[in-house]
Amino acid sequence: GLVGPWQSRSSSLNQSIVLPGAAPSSN
């Protein structure tokens, strides 16, 4: 997991690098 506001709620999906506020299906 890298930097991101969604880092807390999506620890699992955090494997992928996405733009802040542009989380994967979790969003």
mmCIF file of N, CA and C in Angstrom:
data_model
loop_
_atom_site.group_PDB
_atom_site.id
_atom_site.type_symbol
_atom_site.label_atom_id
_atom_site.label_comp_id
_atom_site.label_asym_id
_atom_site.label_seq_id
_atom_site.Cartn_x
_atom_site.Cartn_y
_atom_site.Cartn_z
ATOM 1 N N GLY A 1 0.815 -1.212 0.000
ATOM 2 C CA GLY A 1 0.000 0.000 0.000
ATOM 3 C C GLY A 1 0.854 1.269 0.000
ATOM 4 N N LEU A 2 0.489 2.218 -0.850
ATOM 5 C CA LEU A 2 1.233 3.473 -0.896
ATOM 6 C C LEU A 2 0.413 4.598 -0.290
ATOM 7 N N VAL A 3 0.815 5.814 -0.562
ATOM 8 C CA VAL A 3 0.094 6.971 -0.018
ATOM 9 C C VAL A 3 -1.306 7.089 -0.611
ATOM 10 N N GLY A 4 -2.270 7.444 0.235
ATOM 11 C CA GLY A 4 -3.645 7.594 -0.251
ATOM 12 C C GLY A 4 -4.624 7.682 0.892
ATOM 13 N N PRO A 5 -5.649 8.547 0.759
ATOM 14 C CA PRO A 5 -6.660 8.732 1.799
ATOM 15 C C PRO A 5 -7.485 7.472 2.014
ATOM 16 N N TRP A 6 -7.495 6.603 1.010
ATOM 17 C CA TRP A 6 -8.297 5.380 1.079
ATOM 18 C C TRP A 6 -7.464 4.238 1.637
ATOM 19 N N GLN A 7 -6.220 4.550 2.015
ATOM 20 C CA GLN A 7 -5.299 3.530 2.503
ATOM 21 C C GLN A 7 -5.862 2.774 3.702
ATOM 22 N N SER A 8 -6.646 3.469 4.520
ATOM 23 C CA SER A 8 -7.186 2.873 5.738
ATOM 24 C C SER A 8 -8.275 1.856 5.444
ATOM 25 N N ARG A 9 -9.213 2.215 4.572
ATOM 26 C CA ARG A 9 -10.364 1.351 4.324
ATOM 27 C C ARG A 9 -10.076 0.266 3.296
ATOM 28 N N SER A 10 -9.076 0.473 2.449
ATOM 29 C CA SER A 10 -8.788 -0.547 1.442
ATOM 30 C C SER A 10 -7.351 -1.039 1.534
ATOM 31 N N SER A 11 -7.039 -1.717 2.622
ATOM 32 C CA SER A 11 -5.694 -2.235 2.819
ATOM 33 C C SER A 11 -5.389 -3.328 1.806
ATOM 34 N N SER A 12 -6.405 -4.118 1.490
ATOM 35 C CA SER A 12 -6.239 -5.218 0.553
ATOM 36 C C SER A 12 -6.026 -4.705 -0.868
ATOM 37 N N LEU A 13 -6.904 -3.806 -1.289
ATOM 38 C CA LEU A 13 -6.822 -3.265 -2.648
ATOM 39 C C LEU A 13 -5.637 -2.323 -2.789
ATOM 40 N N ASN A 14 -5.030 -2.008 -1.664
ATOM 41 C CA ASN A 14 -3.909 -1.080 -1.655
ATOM 42 C C ASN A 14 -2.714 -1.602 -2.437
ATOM 43 N N GLN A 15 -2.782 -2.874 -2.859
ATOM 44 C CA GLN A 15 -1.688 -3.461 -3.613
ATOM 45 C C GLN A 15 -1.443 -2.671 -4.895
ATOM 46 N N SER A 16 -2.546 -2.212 -5.494
ATOM 47 C CA SER A 16 -2.440 -1.472 -6.749
ATOM 48 C C SER A 16 -2.188 0.010 -6.495
ATOM 49 N N ILE A 17 -1.394 0.605 -7.362
ATOM 50 C CA ILE A 17 -1.085 2.030 -7.211
ATOM 51 C C ILE A 17 -2.113 2.859 -7.972
ATOM 52 N N VAL A 18 -2.874 3.656 -7.246
ATOM 53 C CA VAL A 18 -3.902 4.474 -7.886
ATOM 54 C C VAL A 18 -3.794 5.921 -7.439
ATOM 55 N N LEU A 19 -4.397 6.820 -8.177
ATOM 56 C CA LEU A 19 -4.346 8.232 -7.827
ATOM 57 C C LEU A 19 -5.207 8.504 -6.607
ATOM 58 N N PRO A 20 -4.806 9.465 -5.772
ATOM 59 C CA PRO A 20 -5.563 9.827 -4.576
ATOM 60 C C PRO A 20 -6.998 10.210 -4.910
ATOM 61 N N GLY A 21 -7.952 9.532 -4.280
ATOM 62 C CA GLY A 21 -9.347 9.850 -4.534
ATOM 63 C C GLY A 21 -9.877 9.051 -5.711
ATOM 64 N N ALA A 22 -8.992 8.279 -6.353
ATOM 65 C CA ALA A 22 -9.419 7.482 -7.503
ATOM 66 C C ALA A 22 -9.227 5.999 -7.221
ATOM 67 N N ALA A 23 -9.616 5.585 -6.023
ATOM 68 C CA ALA A 23 -9.463 4.190 -5.634
ATOM 69 C C ALA A 23 -10.231 3.272 -6.577
ATOM 70 N N PRO A 24 -9.782 2.001 -6.703
ATOM 71 C CA PRO A 24 -10.445 1.006 -7.556
ATOM 72 C C PRO A 24 -11.880 0.727 -7.124
ATOM 73 N N SER A 25 -12.394 -0.440 -7.438
ATOM 74 C CA SER A 25 -13.775 -0.812 -7.124
ATOM 75 C C SER A 25 -14.185 -0.411 -5.706
ATOM 76 N N SER A 26 -13.219 -0.243 -4.830
ATOM 77 C CA SER A 26 -13.503 0.140 -3.452
ATOM 78 C C SER A 26 -14.232 1.483 -3.411
ATOM 79 N N ASN A 27 -13.958 2.310 -4.389
ATOM 80 C CA ASN A 27 -14.562 3.638 -4.450
ATOM 81 C C ASN A 27 -15.978 3.534 -5.007
#
